[in-house]
């Protein structure tokens, strides 16, 4: 066991994956000598060489498009896109090629690749460095969307993503990168993609969240009345959605709040609410609430904390939902 | 300080067998045997026959939109002959049928594809061909990645990718060229310059006189050839493949050609092209000149030509039968290859696609799908 933060845990995972499978290569902007802008790939080029940790030209579509070719021809590429805001130029390659190739060839040509992307706000970054676009890719059939929060979950999920026979977008909440450490096993282990985690068991209210918002939820729960028994679910994978874990919880509690950083309209909160009313209608004691980002452009960092969901907003939702 | 020249380049143009069937003996020496030329000729004839029949299938409502290859067959076969089947890769656009057939794609797969059956892209084992690429100019990046994998594995396979003049305006084209050249991987880029991107002529597409100039920007060897001349195309392709196999990086070949048909069956090229221009290019047909040349040389004759064309008709008739009579896909076919194993939710959607109303979750509380009514249909 080692005590690692999220960055260190991902570095360790990549290192172990590269040791175990020589088909695994890393590619992206500044991932080599510089170790990536968040230092996630620090030291890996020194260890594995320039052929396996590749500083590519500055072209996101080129990074994903060539990674698709690498995957078609037997490699297990792990491209890094520096920030979620720069997924835009690669959108066509992700959605129109990576996601479709297996289906397009009726299984003849799968595209196993893992696209690593730092995501979300909270680090006082410039424009297009703080967004939460996970729903866009959830609405693009053919991709899996993984969004771990903790170092140990990230290790198991990233290992599973690298070994997955299909394309995975692996979102890494940058606010959590260095925010805390925990025990992470150095053993080889996978966490199944598509399985949520019950972080805290409770009987009065279910909160579903993922990424950095998890810690805001924990803060809100600390401030909630002592007799409020709240169940907290870390979704961990956005697609495939683990509706069973959510439904099982809501059938027990009868009340649910979905919390995410991404904008409200068309966000995963909408999908989860719809699924809950389909599955748990007769169990519901209150409308499903959403605490999310606003339907605005993510503001620059002077107003960043006004946008991001926080313990106070979540606390209000908890009080309202419990009192309904 | 005096001004100096920072960069200078010339672009070669190669023509061996011209439209009047004149053959440049010096340049054409050893490019290919007559037997090989006849092999390519046969593939071009078969492809042309398929094209004509496909057009009729579309017009008679038995097939959807189809893009004819007519006029551009030489680039496809000239390159395909330079590649090793089952080892090298072809990453096509959608006007290179003959190259795909030469590398093992069953001919009826192409008809299945345009008849709306996606199993037409289910490449048989050992056929190193990627599916037709509908989004323009995005697939060349895959060729670069495929060739990159060859390099990483220390293997010497080559990836050849085809695209049109319009595709060279797309950003991905430039990223593919830059990556390939910078990483020094074995790609052969084949720009089929047919002068028109649907209705937009080269002059409105770019201010570059040649496509080759774009390769110069990436420090890539490049050559312009008569794209209707199988000898010139093959000459350039052989060189490019040799260079790629030797680990010397990519090459860009511009094939100057013309599509004799419409962009697709949904297009009417008379809206934007002069008949005189089309007529001039009909005389430059890649098939006619090979026949004329080999006949004059005594390697071919009218009787054999008639027999070959009769054989092509028979082959294509069988191909059409195979495509039309293929077992229809299962109704759940479009679910099954979304992922290697279907997520539970998707499996449920698949199983209830006909027994549950659209958007209705089969587990929905208090609702029961009326399966009896559906089953009674």
XYZ file of C-alpha atoms in Angstrom:
701
model
C 0.000 0.000 0.000
C 1.148 3.496 -0.758
C -0.431 6.783 0.219
C -1.069 8.611 -3.027
C -2.954 11.550 -4.410
C -4.997 11.263 -7.620
C -2.118 12.336 -9.879
C 0.290 9.860 -8.314
C -2.235 7.076 -8.471
C -2.841 7.619 -12.187
C 0.904 7.809 -12.851
C 1.382 4.512 -11.044
C -1.456 2.937 -13.011
C -0.011 4.055 -16.345
C 3.430 2.837 -15.335
C 2.111 -0.584 -14.366
C 0.007 -0.835 -17.536
C 3.040 -0.052 -19.683
C 5.134 -2.614 -17.841
C 2.490 -5.285 -18.227
C 1.608 -4.712 -21.877
C 4.010 -3.421 -24.481
C 1.107 -2.477 -26.750
C 0.297 0.375 -24.361
C 1.675 3.722 -25.467
C 1.010 7.276 -24.267
C 0.685 10.173 -26.672
C -0.282 13.794 -26.390
C 0.919 17.347 -26.052
C 3.791 17.747 -23.578
C 3.299 14.281 -22.107
C 6.929 13.250 -22.644
C 9.848 15.258 -21.359
C 7.577 17.664 -19.509
C 5.472 14.884 -17.989
C 2.183 16.496 -18.977
C 0.844 19.855 -17.836
C -0.390 18.246 -14.612
C 2.702 15.978 -14.394
C 0.524 12.878 -14.633
C 2.999 11.229 -17.024
C 6.057 12.511 -15.147
C 9.066 10.222 -15.452
C 7.385 7.784 -17.816
C 9.277 8.863 -20.919
C 12.561 8.453 -19.035
C 11.499 4.965 -18.051
C 9.861 3.731 -21.259
C 11.509 5.809 -23.986
C 10.370 8.276 -26.603
C 8.688 5.594 -28.699
C 6.186 4.769 -25.969
C 5.628 8.172 -24.395
C 5.267 10.434 -27.366
C 5.222 14.214 -27.555
C 2.929 14.735 -30.532
C 2.392 17.792 -32.688
C -0.138 20.234 -31.248
C -3.285 18.888 -32.874
C -6.053 17.220 -30.876
C -7.831 15.693 -33.856
C -4.477 14.342 -34.986
C -3.839 12.829 -31.566
C -7.166 10.999 -31.443
C -7.221 10.159 -35.164
C -3.781 8.560 -35.100
C -4.638 6.822 -31.819
C -7.602 5.255 -33.629
C -5.220 3.994 -36.330
C -2.864 2.647 -33.667
C -5.760 0.822 -31.992
C -7.016 -0.569 -35.321
C -3.568 -2.003 -35.902
C -3.185 -3.754 -32.568
C -1.858 -1.143 -30.145
C -3.452 0.066 -26.895
C -2.974 3.814 -27.140
C -3.710 6.158 -24.246
C -3.935 9.659 -25.688
C -4.083 12.614 -23.319
C -6.044 15.730 -24.203
C -4.615 18.518 -22.109
C -7.913 20.016 -20.918
C -11.543 19.115 -21.569
C -12.005 22.414 -23.432
C -9.667 21.123 -26.143
C -11.719 18.028 -26.850
C -13.587 20.162 -29.388
C -11.155 19.736 -32.287
C -11.120 15.962 -31.660
C -14.905 15.646 -31.390
C -15.313 14.372 -34.950
C -12.692 11.657 -34.489
C -14.142 10.590 -31.127
C -17.801 10.543 -32.031
C -17.752 9.791 -35.767
C -14.922 7.296 -35.797
C -13.776 5.902 -32.419
C -17.325 5.423 -31.178
C -18.599 3.955 -34.439
C -15.825 1.735 -35.736
C -16.814 -1.528 -34.051
C -20.438 -1.073 -35.037
C -19.540 0.180 -38.521
C -17.561 -2.989 -39.211
C -20.015 -5.243 -37.368
C -17.345 -6.248 -34.901
C -14.484 -6.779 -37.380
C -12.442 -3.732 -36.334
C -12.720 -2.685 -32.667
C -10.987 0.459 -31.390
C -9.664 -0.082 -27.867
C -8.324 3.237 -26.680
C -8.481 5.235 -23.459
C -8.662 9.000 -23.817
C -7.466 10.697 -20.617
C -8.862 14.171 -20.002
C -8.472 16.476 -16.980
C -11.923 17.906 -16.295
C -13.892 20.431 -14.277
C -13.349 23.689 -12.444
C -11.903 24.840 -9.187
C -8.252 25.407 -10.031
C -8.377 29.076 -11.074
C -7.577 28.282 -14.692
C -8.158 30.364 -17.858
C -11.076 30.062 -20.245
C -11.845 26.567 -21.586
C -9.854 24.958 -18.774
C -12.736 24.381 -16.340
C -15.667 22.841 -18.198
C -17.685 19.676 -17.595
C -18.614 18.122 -20.957
C -19.236 14.530 -19.835
C -22.847 14.482 -20.997
C -21.861 15.238 -24.599
C -19.997 11.953 -24.771
C -22.633 10.082 -22.779
C -25.054 10.999 -25.549
C -22.686 9.524 -28.157
C -23.331 5.766 -28.330
C -20.251 3.587 -28.669
C -18.104 5.248 -25.997
C -17.869 4.564 -22.298
C -17.496 7.563 -20.021
C -15.615 7.069 -16.761
C -15.253 9.831 -14.159
C -13.563 8.644 -10.959
C -13.090 10.796 -7.887
C -10.680 9.073 -5.539
C -7.105 7.827 -6.101
C -7.917 4.185 -5.433
C -11.027 4.199 -7.622
C -9.053 5.911 -10.379
C -6.451 3.149 -10.356
C -8.950 0.320 -10.631
C -11.073 2.108 -13.219
C -8.139 3.223 -15.368
C -6.780 -0.323 -15.390
C -10.206 -1.563 -16.468
C -10.430 1.169 -19.136
C -7.025 0.309 -20.621
C -8.030 -3.358 -20.853
C -11.497 -2.569 -22.160
C -12.020 -3.637 -25.785
C -13.925 -0.423 -26.538
C -13.122 3.300 -26.464
C -13.276 4.940 -23.043
C -13.097 8.616 -22.135
C -11.475 8.825 -18.735
C -12.215 12.139 -17.047
C -9.894 13.186 -14.206
C -11.259 15.899 -11.867
C -8.384 18.348 -11.715
C -9.580 19.973 -8.492
C -9.052 16.591 -6.816
C -5.642 15.907 -8.445
C -3.687 16.971 -5.381
C -6.433 17.704 -2.857
C -5.999 14.597 -0.713
C -4.199 11.294 -0.413
C -5.372 7.851 0.453
C -4.104 4.308 0.584
C -3.779 2.827 -2.888
C -2.876 -0.792 -3.457
C 0.121 -1.401 -5.668
C -1.394 -4.732 -6.664
C -3.061 -5.224 -10.008
C -6.810 -4.675 -9.594
C -9.730 -3.536 -11.708
C -12.949 -1.784 -10.747
C -15.767 -2.709 -13.082
C -16.762 0.107 -15.431
C -20.448 0.911 -14.940
C -20.612 0.306 -11.187
C -21.348 3.155 -8.785
C -20.089 3.186 -5.214
C -22.132 3.821 -2.094
C -19.799 6.123 -0.167
C -22.109 6.518 2.812
C -25.172 4.470 3.668
C -28.350 6.172 4.802
C -32.105 5.777 4.885
C -33.646 9.277 4.495
C -32.222 10.722 1.284
C -30.016 9.673 -1.622
C -27.431 12.011 -3.122
C -25.929 10.995 -6.476
C -22.786 12.787 -7.610
C -19.321 12.375 -9.171
C -16.005 14.186 -9.379
C -15.029 17.139 -7.236
C -18.664 17.760 -6.231
C -18.426 14.682 -4.032
C -16.489 16.701 -1.473
C -19.058 19.491 -1.514
C -21.711 16.858 -0.839
C -19.707 15.528 2.102
C -19.419 19.095 3.409
C -23.164 19.591 3.110
C -23.815 16.308 4.891
C -21.592 17.421 7.772
C -23.737 20.506 8.130
C -27.049 18.667 7.809
C -29.189 18.037 10.901
C -27.839 15.140 12.988
C -30.916 13.044 12.470
C -30.723 13.249 8.649
C -29.504 9.867 7.502
C -28.119 10.484 3.995
C -26.947 7.908 1.462
C -24.187 9.222 -0.817
C -23.448 7.575 -4.164
C -20.323 8.287 -6.201
C -21.376 7.389 -9.739
C -17.765 6.806 -10.935
C -18.959 5.797 -14.429
C -21.335 8.086 -16.315
C -21.973 5.610 -19.143
C -22.974 2.810 -18.774
C -25.148 4.319 -16.045
C -25.514 2.168 -12.915
C -29.211 2.821 -12.519
C -29.654 -0.313 -10.400
C -27.555 1.056 -7.531
C -29.376 4.395 -7.728
C -32.853 2.822 -7.914
C -32.144 0.451 -5.073
C -31.111 3.387 -2.929
C -34.059 5.612 -3.872
C -36.524 2.779 -3.263
C -35.141 2.747 0.265
C -34.937 6.503 0.888
C -37.768 7.855 -1.309
C -35.858 11.089 -1.853
C -33.021 11.987 -4.212
C -30.757 14.869 -5.152
C -28.415 14.729 -8.146
C -25.372 16.985 -7.921
C -23.050 17.803 -10.823
C -20.790 20.585 -12.038
C -22.044 20.505 -15.620
C -24.914 22.784 -16.743
C -28.491 21.912 -15.787
C -30.278 21.524 -19.111
C -29.752 18.143 -20.712
C -27.253 17.215 -18.022
C -26.927 13.759 -16.492
C -29.174 14.955 -13.661
C -32.032 15.015 -16.166
C -31.361 11.466 -17.304
C -31.012 10.184 -13.759
C -34.235 11.935 -12.697
C -36.085 10.391 -15.629
C -34.771 6.947 -14.797
C -35.761 7.368 -11.152
C -39.338 8.303 -12.027
C -39.512 5.283 -14.336
C -38.147 2.879 -11.792
C -39.129 4.325 -8.402
C -42.278 6.382 -9.013
C -44.328 4.752 -6.271
C -41.472 5.044 -3.784
C -40.876 8.757 -4.212
C -41.683 11.029 -1.256
C -40.404 14.194 -2.948
C -39.513 15.439 -6.421
C -35.976 14.581 -7.503
C -33.861 17.715 -7.089
C -30.889 18.802 -9.122
C -28.022 20.934 -7.866
C -25.865 21.696 -10.884
C -23.860 24.280 -12.725
C -25.891 26.997 -14.424
C -26.826 27.123 -18.105
C -24.134 29.720 -18.622
C -20.599 29.776 -19.897
C -18.290 28.743 -17.077
C -17.070 32.099 -15.710
C -13.424 33.081 -15.284
C -12.053 32.305 -11.880
C -13.056 35.471 -10.062
C -16.599 34.148 -10.215
C -15.754 30.466 -10.483
C -17.018 29.654 -7.004
C -20.329 31.360 -7.750
C -20.831 28.853 -10.552
C -19.568 25.657 -8.986
C -21.931 23.663 -6.814
C -21.021 24.099 -3.165
C -21.964 22.695 0.213
C -24.335 25.607 0.844
C -26.456 25.055 -2.278
C -26.450 21.328 -1.682
C -27.411 21.973 1.972
C -30.468 23.957 0.874
C -31.501 21.132 -1.419
C -31.091 18.627 1.394
C -33.285 20.707 3.720
C -35.956 21.259 1.058
C -36.071 17.654 -0.037
C -36.233 16.307 3.502
C -38.982 18.774 4.410
C -41.103 18.142 1.306
C 23.088 41.278 -45.882
C 21.900 40.080 -49.286
C 18.675 38.162 -49.508
C 19.158 34.424 -49.860
C 16.859 31.611 -50.873
C 15.319 30.027 -47.802
C 13.617 27.179 -49.612
C 13.208 25.975 -53.147
C 11.494 23.004 -54.632
C 10.339 21.537 -57.908
C 7.494 19.121 -58.391
C 7.914 16.370 -60.970
C 5.081 15.238 -63.209
C 5.088 11.683 -64.534
C 3.244 10.370 -67.538
C 4.177 7.057 -69.185
C 1.175 5.878 -71.175
C -0.663 8.904 -72.522
C -4.230 9.242 -73.751
C -3.165 8.431 -77.326
C -1.554 5.235 -76.055
C 1.961 6.555 -76.638
C 4.309 4.777 -74.244
C 7.465 6.365 -72.831
C 9.827 3.438 -73.185
C 12.548 4.964 -71.070
C 10.433 5.912 -68.060
C 8.186 2.894 -68.513
C 11.056 0.395 -68.553
C 10.358 -2.365 -66.037
C 7.428 -0.604 -64.354
C 5.228 -3.649 -64.843
C 4.957 -6.678 -67.074
C 2.251 -6.982 -69.712
C 0.773 -9.741 -67.595
C 0.489 -7.344 -64.645
C -0.953 -4.640 -66.886
C -3.586 -7.093 -68.105
C -4.335 -8.049 -64.517
C -4.984 -4.377 -63.703
C -6.932 -3.992 -66.933
C -9.196 -6.860 -65.934
C -9.809 -5.320 -62.502
C -10.619 -1.959 -64.078
C -13.046 -3.588 -66.507
C -14.766 -5.507 -63.705
C -14.984 -2.370 -61.580
C -16.426 -0.380 -64.487
C -19.027 -3.062 -65.145
C -19.987 -3.070 -61.459
C -20.276 0.712 -61.626
C -22.639 0.638 -64.598
C -24.794 -2.054 -63.048
C -24.818 -0.277 -59.671
C -26.087 2.852 -61.410
C -28.967 0.887 -62.924
C -29.732 -0.746 -59.575
C -30.022 2.679 -58.012
C -32.170 4.059 -60.812
C -34.494 1.071 -60.619
C -34.877 1.512 -56.877
C -32.976 -1.583 -55.857
C -30.094 0.305 -54.252
C -29.586 3.586 -52.400
C -27.195 6.371 -53.303
C -24.053 5.133 -55.045
C -20.850 6.987 -56.031
C -19.537 5.783 -59.367
C -15.782 5.201 -59.650
C -15.874 5.606 -63.429
C -12.755 7.300 -64.760
C -10.698 6.996 -61.586
C -9.893 3.277 -61.652
C -6.234 3.656 -62.615
C -5.117 5.245 -59.359
C -6.812 2.494 -57.358
C -5.294 -0.438 -59.239
C -1.894 1.159 -59.826
C -1.441 1.659 -56.092
C -3.006 -1.657 -55.077
C -0.512 -3.559 -57.215
C 2.356 -1.944 -55.299
C 0.984 -3.151 -51.965
C 1.302 -6.576 -50.403
C -2.098 -8.157 -49.834
C -2.761 -9.154 -46.214
C 0.274 -7.246 -44.966
C -0.163 -3.656 -46.096
C -3.283 -1.628 -45.377
C -5.646 0.283 -47.620
C -7.523 3.146 -45.978
C -9.972 4.247 -48.664
C -12.337 7.072 -49.294
C -15.210 5.706 -51.440
C -14.047 5.769 -55.046
C -11.400 3.040 -54.949
C -13.453 -0.143 -55.239
C -10.978 -1.853 -57.562
C -8.149 -1.517 -55.011
C -10.303 -3.060 -52.302
C -11.294 -5.974 -54.552
C -7.641 -6.588 -55.423
C -6.910 -6.825 -51.713
C -9.597 -9.358 -50.981
C -12.820 -7.485 -50.292
C -15.619 -9.594 -51.828
C -17.238 -7.497 -54.564
C -20.774 -7.962 -53.275
C -19.785 -6.327 -49.961
C -19.641 -2.970 -51.728
C -23.160 -3.421 -53.078
C -24.397 -4.577 -49.666
C -22.916 -1.426 -48.151
C -24.691 0.870 -50.602
C -27.852 -1.213 -50.258
C -27.915 -0.132 -46.631
C -26.505 -3.304 -45.107
C -23.663 -2.566 -42.729
C -22.374 -6.111 -42.926
C -20.827 -4.889 -46.166
C -18.132 -3.284 -43.974
C -17.477 -6.395 -41.924
C -14.026 -7.028 -43.289
C -13.217 -10.725 -43.656
C -10.261 -11.994 -41.621
C -6.982 -11.080 -43.276
C -8.405 -8.317 -45.467
C -6.450 -5.254 -44.373
C -8.922 -2.721 -45.620
C -10.766 -0.161 -43.508
C -14.394 0.630 -44.363
C -15.426 3.309 -46.832
C -15.162 6.663 -45.116
C -18.115 8.975 -45.463
C -16.820 12.054 -43.562
C -14.422 13.706 -45.988
C -10.740 13.904 -45.184
C -10.835 12.407 -41.684
C -9.617 8.861 -42.360
C -6.057 9.703 -43.402
C -5.250 10.091 -39.702
C -6.147 6.429 -39.255
C -3.671 5.499 -41.986
C -0.997 7.465 -40.147
C -1.850 5.662 -36.906
C -1.889 2.256 -38.625
C 1.538 2.906 -40.128
C 2.752 4.200 -36.771
C 1.757 0.881 -35.156
C 3.813 -0.925 -37.815
C 6.817 1.173 -36.909
C 6.370 0.598 -33.169
C 6.204 -3.145 -33.749
C 9.281 -2.925 -35.963
C 7.270 -4.346 -38.816
C 7.481 -2.896 -42.332
C 3.835 -2.874 -43.381
C 2.628 0.192 -45.257
C -0.675 2.085 -45.117
C -1.986 3.621 -48.338
C -4.805 6.113 -48.079
C -6.962 7.637 -50.821
C -8.837 10.937 -50.791
C -9.968 13.654 -53.174
C -8.841 17.218 -53.869
C -11.559 18.656 -51.621
C -10.321 16.571 -48.692
C -6.997 18.435 -48.762
C -8.864 21.495 -47.463
C -9.798 19.657 -44.278
C -7.725 20.183 -41.145
C -7.381 16.465 -40.522
C -5.596 16.049 -43.858
C -2.912 18.453 -42.681
C -2.675 16.824 -39.256
C -2.307 13.401 -40.863
C 0.424 14.652 -43.203
C 2.273 16.458 -40.401
C 2.080 13.529 -37.980
C 3.201 11.048 -40.645
C 6.130 13.141 -41.740
C 7.222 14.127 -38.226
C 6.932 10.562 -36.918
C 8.461 9.241 -40.164
C 5.946 6.468 -40.605
C 5.161 4.479 -43.751
C 2.084 6.069 -45.258
C 1.407 6.579 -48.933
C -1.009 9.475 -49.370
C -2.876 9.331 -52.682
C -4.682 12.535 -53.544
C -7.096 11.859 -56.383
C -7.360 15.273 -57.943
C -10.428 14.969 -60.144
C -10.856 18.717 -60.248
C -14.228 18.796 -58.536
C -15.438 18.452 -54.938
C -19.057 17.785 -55.891
C -19.768 21.131 -57.590
C -16.790 23.147 -56.363
C -13.868 23.310 -58.813
C -10.242 23.162 -57.748
C -9.907 26.903 -58.393
C -12.494 27.671 -55.701
C -11.211 24.970 -53.401
C -7.655 26.244 -53.094
C -5.212 28.731 -54.488
C -2.582 26.011 -54.835
C -1.960 24.963 -58.426
C -1.091 21.442 -57.358
C -1.959 19.313 -54.368
C 1.712 18.366 -54.169
C 2.600 21.796 -52.849
C 0.835 20.911 -49.620
C 3.204 17.974 -49.119
C 6.179 20.309 -49.443
C 4.877 22.156 -46.396
C 5.355 18.987 -44.378
C 8.794 18.146 -45.759
C 7.351 15.152 -47.541
C 8.538 13.719 -50.870
C 5.863 14.252 -53.470
C 5.165 13.615 -57.123
C 2.363 14.432 -59.527
C 1.280 11.787 -61.982
C -1.216 11.271 -64.758
C -3.804 9.565 -62.601
C -5.409 7.889 -65.615
C -2.178 6.103 -66.455
C -1.699 2.833 -64.583
C 2.016 2.885 -65.433
C 2.647 6.354 -64.026
C 0.601 5.641 -60.914
C 2.331 2.337 -60.334
C 5.757 3.871 -60.973
C 5.156 6.437 -58.226
C 3.436 3.986 -55.883
C 6.269 1.462 -56.129
C 8.784 4.158 -55.201
C 6.619 5.357 -52.329
C 6.041 1.867 -50.946
C 9.753 1.089 -51.199
C 10.559 4.240 -49.265
C 7.908 3.486 -46.643
C 9.090 -0.101 -46.182
C 12.656 1.061 -45.756
C 11.581 3.283 -42.863
C 12.136 6.475 -44.825
C 8.685 7.891 -44.134
C 5.612 8.951 -46.077
C 5.098 10.085 -49.673
C 2.364 12.145 -51.244
C 1.225 11.210 -54.754
C -1.115 13.502 -56.626
C -3.083 11.604 -59.273
C -4.585 13.991 -61.799
C -7.803 12.383 -62.922
C -11.492 13.002 -63.548
C -14.715 11.425 -62.458
C -16.671 10.651 -65.580
C -19.893 10.185 -63.634
C -21.814 12.329 -61.208
C -20.525 12.725 -57.645
C -23.130 10.184 -56.604
C -26.437 9.003 -58.024
C -28.010 11.847 -56.022
C -26.016 14.421 -57.988
C -26.416 15.875 -61.472
C -23.013 17.079 -62.645
C -24.543 18.825 -65.667
C -25.502 21.599 -63.263
C -21.885 22.621 -62.855
C -19.687 20.952 -65.501
C -19.419 21.598 -69.240
C -20.161 18.679 -71.489
C -17.063 19.593 -73.535
C -14.879 19.116 -70.459
C -16.417 15.727 -69.730
C -16.056 14.700 -73.379
C -12.361 15.592 -73.373
C -11.827 13.407 -70.333
C -13.776 10.523 -71.870
C -10.974 10.362 -74.402
C -8.493 10.097 -71.553
C -10.253 7.101 -70.064
C -7.703 4.954 -68.195
C -9.183 1.729 -69.546
C -9.195 2.634 -73.252
C -5.526 3.493 -73.441
C -4.348 0.255 -71.830
C -6.396 -1.781 -74.264
C -5.132 0.225 -77.221
C -1.507 0.001 -76.132
C -1.482 -3.706 -75.358
C -3.421 -4.522 -78.525
C -0.985 -2.548 -80.690
C 1.830 -4.371 -78.958
C 0.296 -7.739 -79.757
C -0.255 -8.669 -76.121
C -4.005 -8.381 -76.444
C -6.654 -8.720 -79.120
C -10.314 -8.034 -79.762
C -11.429 -11.608 -79.276
C -9.845 -11.798 -75.849
C -11.273 -8.398 -75.019
C -14.767 -9.540 -75.868
C -14.306 -12.644 -73.762
C -13.045 -10.545 -70.844
C -16.035 -8.224 -71.031
C -18.439 -11.137 -71.219
C -16.731 -12.579 -68.149
C -17.039 -9.224 -66.345
C -20.787 -9.194 -67.016
C -21.076 -12.700 -65.616
C -19.018 -11.869 -62.516
C -21.035 -8.749 -61.812
C -24.351 -10.532 -62.371
C -23.270 -13.044 -59.730
C -22.166 -10.258 -57.409
C -25.545 -8.551 -57.745
C -27.294 -11.846 -57.009
C -25.120 -12.363 -53.942
C -25.880 -8.858 -52.658
C -29.611 -9.010 -53.330
C -30.073 -12.514 -51.984
C -28.031 -12.091 -48.837
C -29.925 -13.201 -45.733
C -31.545 -10.066 -44.276
C -29.890 -8.776 -41.112
C -31.457 -9.671 -37.794
C -33.638 -6.814 -36.567
C -31.309 -6.475 -33.572
C -28.210 -6.301 -35.808
C -27.563 -2.624 -35.036
C -27.366 -3.284 -31.299
C -24.999 -6.197 -31.276
C -21.697 -4.508 -32.063
C -22.107 -1.289 -30.106
C -19.688 -2.732 -27.552
C -17.940 -6.076 -27.270
C -20.413 -6.954 -24.537
C -23.615 -4.980 -24.264
C -24.199 -2.940 -21.116
C -27.231 -4.243 -19.211
C -29.344 -1.233 -20.135
C -28.590 -1.598 -23.832
C -29.288 -5.325 -23.664
C -32.726 -4.481 -22.251
C -33.373 -1.999 -25.045
C -32.393 -4.679 -27.551
C -34.649 -7.311 -26.051
C -37.673 -5.073 -25.746
C -37.282 -3.061 -28.957
C -40.551 -4.486 -30.308
C -42.411 -5.214 -27.094
C -42.053 -1.908 -25.307
C -43.065 1.512 -26.590
C -40.376 3.943 -27.605
C -38.725 5.434 -24.561
C -40.629 3.233 -22.202
C -38.469 1.442 -19.742
C -39.698 -2.134 -19.386
C -39.181 -1.838 -15.642
C -41.359 1.245 -15.393
C -43.421 1.093 -12.252
C -47.105 0.342 -12.753
C -46.831 -0.102 -16.527
C -46.936 -3.346 -18.400
C -46.152 -3.481 -22.090
C -48.933 -5.106 -24.092
C -46.705 -7.819 -25.491
C -49.621 -9.950 -26.686
C -50.769 -7.233 -29.065
C -47.272 -6.804 -30.437
C -46.685 -10.508 -30.839
C -49.980 -10.774 -32.719
C -48.773 -8.461 -35.496
